[in-house]
Amino acid sequence: METQVFVETQSNIAERPAAARPIERDLDSYLDAIADATAVFREAVDTYVHSGADGGCWRQARRIDEHLRTLDELQQKLETRAHAQSIFDALFADMADPLAGVGRMLRDMKRQITRFAIESGFSGPGRRVPPSLVPDIEALTEDVCAAVEALVGAYRPCTLWWDQSALASGQDRVGWYEGRADQQSTALIRKIFHDEGLDIRESLALAQLVEEIDRVADFALGIERELRAGRELGDRQSPVVRESH
């Protein structure tokens, strides 16, 4: 099975117009930057729940800021290259909303990491996430990051020549991880509010932390839906791109 997929992928690459390949490389770099930013987010949550704001979150805040600048530069490069190849204008028109969604998702990651860095704890000065909640928050973060990673994997390379079976599988994984993250966050918030060792302010702050982590998976699912809708529209309206080789 793996050999068959490899052969099909090589065949698809051979059929792509030469003009598409530089754009594909730029898109791969763009997706790499999203994956790298997601890894920074995972590390920041892990640092925070184990060590609080004093555990080095400023370093991760600087790193994700660098990834955001890289993404902005890559997006400008992609748009410039696409406009130079007029056959790709429709592709980038369909991607405008998803690209804006990516920006919102990563800015939300940055905001969360920066908050980890500047606060001494969501539940008050000098406080830490209760150890009993750490494994649950880590499990939630893993599913949230897996949703983003599935999104990246499904749209690599993000052009009109995707392998249909791989794309559908990747789309399904985004929704699956997002659904798991929703279930985990709901159960975790219920656990927080039933913990008699926490006062109401601590419970509210911890619930906010859980909701904000979970929201990243919601962003990923929204981006995936926008990309799917744009691609389906492009399949109906822009067959010339597919036939240009």
Short mmCIF file of N, CA, C and O in Angstrom, two decimals, residues 6-105:
data_model
loop_
_atom_site.label_atom_id
_atom_site.label_comp_id
_atom_site.label_asym_id
_atom_site.label_seq_id
_atom_site.Cartn_x
_atom_site.Cartn_y
_atom_site.Cartn_z
N PHE A 6 3.22 6.09 -2.88
CA PHE A 6 4.44 6.79 -3.31
C PHE A 6 4.46 6.95 -4.82
O PHE A 6 4.75 8.02 -5.34
N VAL A 7 4.13 5.88 -5.57
CA VAL A 7 4.13 5.92 -7.03
C VAL A 7 3.11 6.92 -7.53
O VAL A 7 3.37 7.72 -8.43
N GLU A 8 1.90 6.91 -6.92
CA GLU A 8 0.86 7.85 -7.34
C GLU A 8 1.29 9.28 -7.08
O GLU A 8 1.05 10.16 -7.91
N THR A 9 1.93 9.50 -5.96
CA THR A 9 2.37 10.85 -5.64
C THR A 9 3.41 11.34 -6.64
O THR A 9 3.36 12.47 -7.12
N GLN A 10 4.36 10.47 -6.99
CA GLN A 10 5.37 10.85 -7.97
C GLN A 10 4.74 11.15 -9.32
O GLN A 10 5.15 12.07 -10.03
N SER A 11 3.72 10.37 -9.69
CA SER A 11 3.03 10.60 -10.95
C SER A 11 2.33 11.94 -10.95
O SER A 11 2.38 12.70 -11.92
N ASN A 12 1.67 12.26 -9.83
CA ASN A 12 0.98 13.53 -9.74
C ASN A 12 1.96 14.70 -9.86
O ASN A 12 1.68 15.70 -10.52
N ILE A 13 3.13 14.57 -9.20
CA ILE A 13 4.14 15.62 -9.27
C ILE A 13 4.59 15.82 -10.71
O ILE A 13 4.76 16.95 -11.17
N ALA A 14 4.78 14.72 -11.45
CA ALA A 14 5.25 14.82 -12.82
C ALA A 14 4.24 15.54 -13.71
O ALA A 14 4.61 16.18 -14.69
N GLU A 15 2.94 15.45 -13.38
CA GLU A 15 1.91 16.06 -14.20
C GLU A 15 1.71 17.54 -13.89
O GLU A 15 1.05 18.25 -14.63
N ARG A 16 2.28 18.05 -12.82
CA ARG A 16 2.04 19.42 -12.44
C ARG A 16 2.79 20.36 -13.38
O ARG A 16 3.92 20.09 -13.76
N PRO A 17 2.20 21.49 -13.73
CA PRO A 17 2.92 22.46 -14.55
C PRO A 17 4.14 22.98 -13.83
O PRO A 17 4.12 23.15 -12.60
N ALA A 18 5.20 23.26 -14.59
CA ALA A 18 6.45 23.71 -13.97
C ALA A 18 6.24 24.98 -13.18
O ALA A 18 6.89 25.20 -12.15
N ALA A 19 5.32 25.83 -13.61
CA ALA A 19 5.08 27.10 -12.92
C ALA A 19 4.57 26.89 -11.50
O ALA A 19 4.70 27.77 -10.65
N ALA A 20 3.97 25.71 -11.25
CA ALA A 20 3.38 25.46 -9.92
C ALA A 20 4.43 25.11 -8.89
O ALA A 20 4.20 25.30 -7.70
N ARG A 21 5.58 24.62 -9.33
CA ARG A 21 6.52 24.05 -8.36
C ARG A 21 7.12 25.08 -7.42
O ARG A 21 7.24 24.81 -6.22
N PRO A 22 7.52 26.27 -7.89
CA PRO A 22 7.99 27.27 -6.91
C PRO A 22 6.92 27.65 -5.90
O PRO A 22 7.22 27.86 -4.72
N ILE A 23 5.67 27.75 -6.35
CA ILE A 23 4.58 28.07 -5.43
C ILE A 23 4.39 26.94 -4.43
O ILE A 23 4.16 27.18 -3.23
N GLU A 24 4.50 25.71 -4.90
CA GLU A 24 4.39 24.57 -3.98
C GLU A 24 5.48 24.62 -2.91
O GLU A 24 5.22 24.36 -1.74
N ARG A 25 6.70 24.97 -3.31
CA ARG A 25 7.79 25.06 -2.33
C ARG A 25 7.50 26.15 -1.30
O ARG A 25 7.74 25.96 -0.10
N ASP A 26 6.99 27.28 -1.77
CA ASP A 26 6.65 28.36 -0.84
C ASP A 26 5.53 27.94 0.10
O ASP A 26 5.54 28.25 1.30
N LEU A 27 4.55 27.22 -0.43
CA LEU A 27 3.44 26.75 0.40
C LEU A 27 3.92 25.72 1.42
O LEU A 27 3.46 25.72 2.56
N ASP A 28 4.83 24.87 1.01
CA ASP A 28 5.41 23.93 1.97
C ASP A 28 6.11 24.67 3.10
O ASP A 28 6.00 24.29 4.27
N SER A 29 6.86 25.72 2.75
CA SER A 29 7.52 26.52 3.78
C SER A 29 6.51 27.18 4.71
O SER A 29 6.72 27.26 5.92
N TYR A 30 5.42 27.65 4.13
CA TYR A 30 4.35 28.28 4.92
C TYR A 30 3.76 27.27 5.90
O TYR A 30 3.57 27.56 7.08
N LEU A 31 3.49 26.06 5.41
CA LEU A 31 2.93 25.01 6.27
C LEU A 31 3.95 24.58 7.33
O LEU A 31 3.58 24.28 8.47
N ASP A 32 5.24 24.56 6.96
CA ASP A 32 6.28 24.25 7.96
C ASP A 32 6.25 25.26 9.10
O ASP A 32 6.39 24.89 10.27
N ALA A 33 6.07 26.54 8.76
CA ALA A 33 6.05 27.58 9.79
C ALA A 33 4.85 27.42 10.71
O ALA A 33 4.94 27.67 11.92
N ILE A 34 3.70 27.01 10.17
CA ILE A 34 2.53 26.76 11.00
C ILE A 34 2.82 25.60 11.96
O ILE A 34 2.51 25.67 13.16
N ALA A 35 3.41 24.52 11.42
CA ALA A 35 3.73 23.37 12.26
C ALA A 35 4.72 23.75 13.35
O ALA A 35 4.60 23.32 14.51
N ASP A 36 5.71 24.57 13.01
CA ASP A 36 6.71 24.99 14.00
C ASP A 36 6.07 25.84 15.10
O ASP A 36 6.38 25.69 16.28
N ALA A 37 5.17 26.74 14.71
CA ALA A 37 4.48 27.57 15.70
C ALA A 37 3.62 26.71 16.62
O ALA A 37 3.52 26.99 17.83
N THR A 38 3.02 25.68 16.07
CA THR A 38 2.20 24.78 16.88
C THR A 38 3.06 24.04 17.90
O THR A 38 2.66 23.84 19.05
N ALA A 39 4.26 23.64 17.48
CA ALA A 39 5.18 22.99 18.42
C ALA A 39 5.58 23.93 19.55
O ALA A 39 5.69 23.52 20.71
N VAL A 40 5.77 25.21 19.23
CA VAL A 40 6.10 26.19 20.27
C VAL A 40 4.93 26.33 21.25
O VAL A 40 5.13 26.41 22.46
N PHE A 41 3.71 26.34 20.72
CA PHE A 41 2.53 26.43 21.57
C PHE A 41 2.46 25.24 22.53
O PHE A 41 2.21 25.40 23.73
N ARG A 42 2.70 24.04 22.00
CA ARG A 42 2.68 22.84 22.85
C ARG A 42 3.73 22.96 23.97
O ARG A 42 3.44 22.65 25.13
N GLU A 43 4.93 23.39 23.61
CA GLU A 43 5.99 23.55 24.61
C GLU A 43 5.62 24.59 25.66
O GLU A 43 5.91 24.42 26.85
N ALA A 44 4.98 25.68 25.22
CA ALA A 44 4.63 26.75 26.15
C ALA A 44 3.60 26.29 27.16
O ALA A 44 3.69 26.61 28.35
N VAL A 45 2.60 25.55 26.71
CA VAL A 45 1.60 25.02 27.64
C VAL A 45 2.27 24.08 28.63
O VAL A 45 2.02 24.15 29.85
N ASP A 46 3.13 23.21 28.13
CA ASP A 46 3.82 22.26 29.01
C ASP A 46 4.67 23.00 30.05
O ASP A 46 4.65 22.66 31.24
N THR A 47 5.38 24.02 29.60
CA THR A 47 6.20 24.81 30.53
C THR A 47 5.33 25.48 31.58
O THR A 47 5.64 25.48 32.77
N TYR A 48 4.22 26.04 31.13
CA TYR A 48 3.35 26.78 32.05
C TYR A 48 2.73 25.88 33.11
O TYR A 48 2.74 26.20 34.29
N VAL A 49 2.19 24.74 32.68
CA VAL A 49 1.48 23.90 33.67
C VAL A 49 2.44 23.26 34.66
O VAL A 49 2.06 22.92 35.78
N HIS A 50 3.70 23.11 34.27
CA HIS A 50 4.67 22.50 35.18
C HIS A 50 5.42 23.53 36.00
O HIS A 50 5.80 23.26 37.14
N SER A 51 5.66 24.72 35.42
CA SER A 51 6.54 25.67 36.09
C SER A 51 5.95 27.05 36.28
O SER A 51 6.60 27.91 36.88
N GLY A 52 4.75 27.29 35.77
CA GLY A 52 4.17 28.62 35.88
C GLY A 52 4.88 29.59 34.96
O GLY A 52 5.65 29.21 34.09
N ALA A 53 4.60 30.87 35.15
CA ALA A 53 5.14 31.90 34.26
C ALA A 53 6.64 32.06 34.39
O ALA A 53 7.28 32.68 33.54
N ASP A 54 7.22 31.55 35.46
CA ASP A 54 8.66 31.69 35.66
C ASP A 54 9.47 30.60 34.96
O ASP A 54 10.68 30.54 35.11
N GLY A 55 8.79 29.75 34.18
CA GLY A 55 9.47 28.61 33.59
C GLY A 55 10.08 28.84 32.23
O GLY A 55 10.46 27.88 31.56
N GLY A 56 10.14 30.07 31.75
CA GLY A 56 10.79 30.34 30.47
C GLY A 56 9.84 30.62 29.34
O GLY A 56 10.22 30.47 28.17
N CYS A 57 8.60 31.03 29.63
CA CYS A 57 7.63 31.27 28.57
C CYS A 57 7.99 32.47 27.70
O CYS A 57 7.51 32.57 26.57
N TRP A 58 8.83 33.39 28.24
CA TRP A 58 9.23 34.52 27.40
C TRP A 58 10.00 34.05 26.18
O TRP A 58 9.87 34.61 25.08
N ARG A 59 10.82 33.04 26.35
CA ARG A 59 11.58 32.50 25.21
C ARG A 59 10.63 31.98 24.14
O ARG A 59 10.83 32.21 22.95
N GLN A 60 9.57 31.29 24.55
CA GLN A 60 8.62 30.76 23.59
C GLN A 60 7.78 31.87 22.96
O GLN A 60 7.40 31.79 21.79
N ALA A 61 7.50 32.94 23.73
CA ALA A 61 6.78 34.08 23.17
C ALA A 61 7.60 34.73 22.06
O ALA A 61 7.06 35.11 21.01
N ARG A 62 8.91 34.85 22.26
CA ARG A 62 9.77 35.42 21.22
C ARG A 62 9.82 34.50 20.00
O ARG A 62 9.81 34.97 18.86
N ARG A 63 9.86 33.21 20.24
CA ARG A 63 9.94 32.26 19.12
C ARG A 63 8.68 32.30 18.27
O ARG A 63 8.77 32.31 17.03
N ILE A 64 7.51 32.34 18.89
CA ILE A 64 6.30 32.34 18.08
C ILE A 64 6.14 33.67 17.35
O ILE A 64 5.61 33.73 16.24
N ASP A 65 6.65 34.75 17.94
CA ASP A 65 6.64 36.03 17.25
C ASP A 65 7.49 35.97 15.99
O ASP A 65 7.11 36.50 14.94
N GLU A 66 8.62 35.29 16.06
CA GLU A 66 9.47 35.11 14.88
C GLU A 66 8.74 34.30 13.81
O GLU A 66 8.83 34.62 12.62
N HIS A 67 8.01 33.26 14.23
CA HIS A 67 7.27 32.46 13.25
C HIS A 67 6.18 33.28 12.58
O HIS A 67 5.93 33.14 11.37
N LEU A 68 5.53 34.16 13.32
CA LEU A 68 4.49 35.00 12.74
C LEU A 68 5.08 35.95 11.69
O LEU A 68 4.48 36.17 10.63
N ARG A 69 6.24 36.51 11.97
CA ARG A 69 6.89 37.38 10.98
C ARG A 69 7.26 36.58 9.73
O ARG A 69 7.08 37.06 8.60
N THR A 70 7.75 35.36 9.93
CA THR A 70 8.08 34.51 8.79
C THR A 70 6.85 34.21 7.95
O THR A 70 6.89 34.26 6.71
N LEU A 71 5.74 33.91 8.61
CA LEU A 71 4.50 33.62 7.89
C LEU A 71 4.01 34.82 7.10
O LEU A 71 3.55 34.68 5.96
N ASP A 72 4.11 36.01 7.67
CA ASP A 72 3.71 37.22 6.94
C ASP A 72 4.56 37.40 5.69
O ASP A 72 4.04 37.72 4.61
N GLU A 73 5.86 37.18 5.83
CA GLU A 73 6.76 37.32 4.69
C GLU A 73 6.45 36.28 3.61
O GLU A 73 6.43 36.59 2.41
N LEU A 74 6.20 35.04 4.04
CA LEU A 74 5.89 33.98 3.08
C LEU A 74 4.56 34.25 2.37
O LEU A 74 4.43 33.99 1.17
N GLN A 75 3.58 34.75 3.10
CA GLN A 75 2.30 35.03 2.47
C GLN A 75 2.44 36.11 1.40
O GLN A 75 1.87 36.00 0.30
N GLN A 76 3.21 37.15 1.70
CA GLN A 76 3.44 38.19 0.70
C GLN A 76 4.16 37.63 -0.52
O GLN A 76 3.84 37.98 -1.67
N LYS A 77 5.13 36.76 -0.27
CA LYS A 77 5.87 36.14 -1.37
C LYS A 77 4.96 35.28 -2.23
O LYS A 77 5.02 35.31 -3.46
N LEU A 78 4.08 34.51 -1.58
CA LEU A 78 3.15 33.66 -2.30
C LEU A 78 2.21 34.49 -3.17
O LEU A 78 1.95 34.16 -4.33
N GLU A 79 1.67 35.56 -2.60
CA GLU A 79 0.73 36.38 -3.35
C GLU A 79 1.41 37.03 -4.54
O GLU A 79 0.84 37.09 -5.64
N THR A 80 2.64 37.51 -4.35
CA THR A 80 3.38 38.12 -5.45
C THR A 80 3.64 37.12 -6.56
O THR A 80 3.44 37.40 -7.75
N ARG A 81 4.06 35.91 -6.18
CA ARG A 81 4.36 34.89 -7.18
C ARG A 81 3.09 34.44 -7.90
O ARG A 81 3.10 34.21 -9.11
N ALA A 82 1.99 34.32 -7.15
CA ALA A 82 0.74 33.89 -7.75
C ALA A 82 0.21 34.92 -8.74
O ALA A 82 -0.28 34.57 -9.82
N HIS A 83 0.32 36.21 -8.41
CA HIS A 83 -0.15 37.25 -9.33
C HIS A 83 0.68 37.27 -10.60
O HIS A 83 0.18 37.61 -11.67
N ALA A 84 1.96 36.91 -10.48
CA ALA A 84 2.82 36.85 -11.67
C ALA A 84 2.41 35.69 -12.58
O ALA A 84 2.67 35.72 -13.79
N GLN A 85 1.78 34.66 -12.00
CA GLN A 85 1.25 33.52 -12.76
C GLN A 85 -0.27 33.62 -12.70
O GLN A 85 -0.89 33.12 -11.77
N SER A 86 -0.87 34.27 -13.66
CA SER A 86 -2.29 34.63 -13.55
C SER A 86 -3.19 33.42 -13.37
O SER A 86 -4.29 33.54 -12.84
N ILE A 87 -2.75 32.23 -13.78
CA ILE A 87 -3.60 31.05 -13.65
C ILE A 87 -3.83 30.68 -12.19
O ILE A 87 -4.74 29.92 -11.87
N PHE A 88 -3.01 31.25 -11.28
CA PHE A 88 -3.17 30.93 -9.86
C PHE A 88 -3.96 31.99 -9.09
O PHE A 88 -4.16 31.87 -7.89
N ASP A 89 -4.41 33.04 -9.79
CA ASP A 89 -5.16 34.10 -9.11
C ASP A 89 -6.41 33.54 -8.44
O ASP A 89 -6.75 33.91 -7.31
N ALA A 90 -7.11 32.65 -9.15
CA ALA A 90 -8.35 32.09 -8.58
C ALA A 90 -8.06 31.26 -7.34
O ALA A 90 -8.82 31.30 -6.36
N LEU A 91 -6.94 30.53 -7.35
CA LEU A 91 -6.56 29.73 -6.18
C LEU A 91 -6.38 30.61 -4.95
O LEU A 91 -6.91 30.32 -3.88
N PHE A 92 -5.67 31.71 -5.11
CA PHE A 92 -5.41 32.56 -3.96
C PHE A 92 -6.62 33.38 -3.55
O PHE A 92 -6.76 33.75 -2.39
N ALA A 93 -7.51 33.64 -4.49
CA ALA A 93 -8.77 34.28 -4.11
C ALA A 93 -9.56 33.35 -3.21
O ALA A 93 -10.14 33.77 -2.20
N ASP A 94 -9.59 32.05 -3.52
CA ASP A 94 -10.30 31.07 -2.70
C ASP A 94 -9.62 30.88 -1.35
O ASP A 94 -10.25 30.49 -0.38
N MET A 95 -8.30 31.15 -1.28
CA MET A 95 -7.56 30.93 -0.04
C MET A 95 -7.52 32.16 0.87
O MET A 95 -6.96 32.10 1.96
N ALA A 96 -8.12 33.28 0.43
CA ALA A 96 -8.02 34.51 1.22
C ALA A 96 -8.59 34.34 2.62
O ALA A 96 -7.94 34.69 3.62
N ASP A 97 -9.78 33.78 2.73
CA ASP A 97 -10.38 33.60 4.05
C ASP A 97 -9.62 32.59 4.90
O ASP A 97 -9.35 32.85 6.09
N PRO A 98 -9.24 31.42 4.34
CA PRO A 98 -8.44 30.48 5.15
C PRO A 98 -7.11 31.08 5.62
O PRO A 98 -6.70 30.85 6.76
N LEU A 99 -6.43 31.85 4.78
CA LEU A 99 -5.17 32.45 5.19
C LEU A 99 -5.40 33.46 6.31
O LEU A 99 -4.59 33.55 7.26
N ALA A 100 -6.50 34.19 6.23
CA ALA A 100 -6.84 35.10 7.33
C ALA A 100 -7.11 34.30 8.60
O ALA A 100 -6.74 34.72 9.70
N GLY A 101 -7.76 33.14 8.44
CA GLY A 101 -8.02 32.28 9.60
C GLY A 101 -6.75 31.76 10.23
O GLY A 101 -6.65 31.68 11.46
N VAL A 102 -5.77 31.42 9.40
CA VAL A 102 -4.47 30.98 9.93
C VAL A 102 -3.85 32.10 10.77
O VAL A 102 -3.32 31.86 11.86
N GLY A 103 -3.92 33.32 10.25
CA GLY A 103 -3.37 34.44 10.99
C GLY A 103 -4.04 34.62 12.34
O GLY A 103 -3.36 34.84 13.36
N ARG A 104 -5.37 34.50 12.37
CA ARG A 104 -6.09 34.64 13.64
C ARG A 104 -5.70 33.53 14.61
O ARG A 104 -5.52 33.78 15.82
N MET A 105 -5.58 32.31 14.11
CA MET A 105 -5.23 31.18 14.97
C MET A 105 -3.85 31.38 15.59
O MET A 105 -3.67 31.18 16.81
#
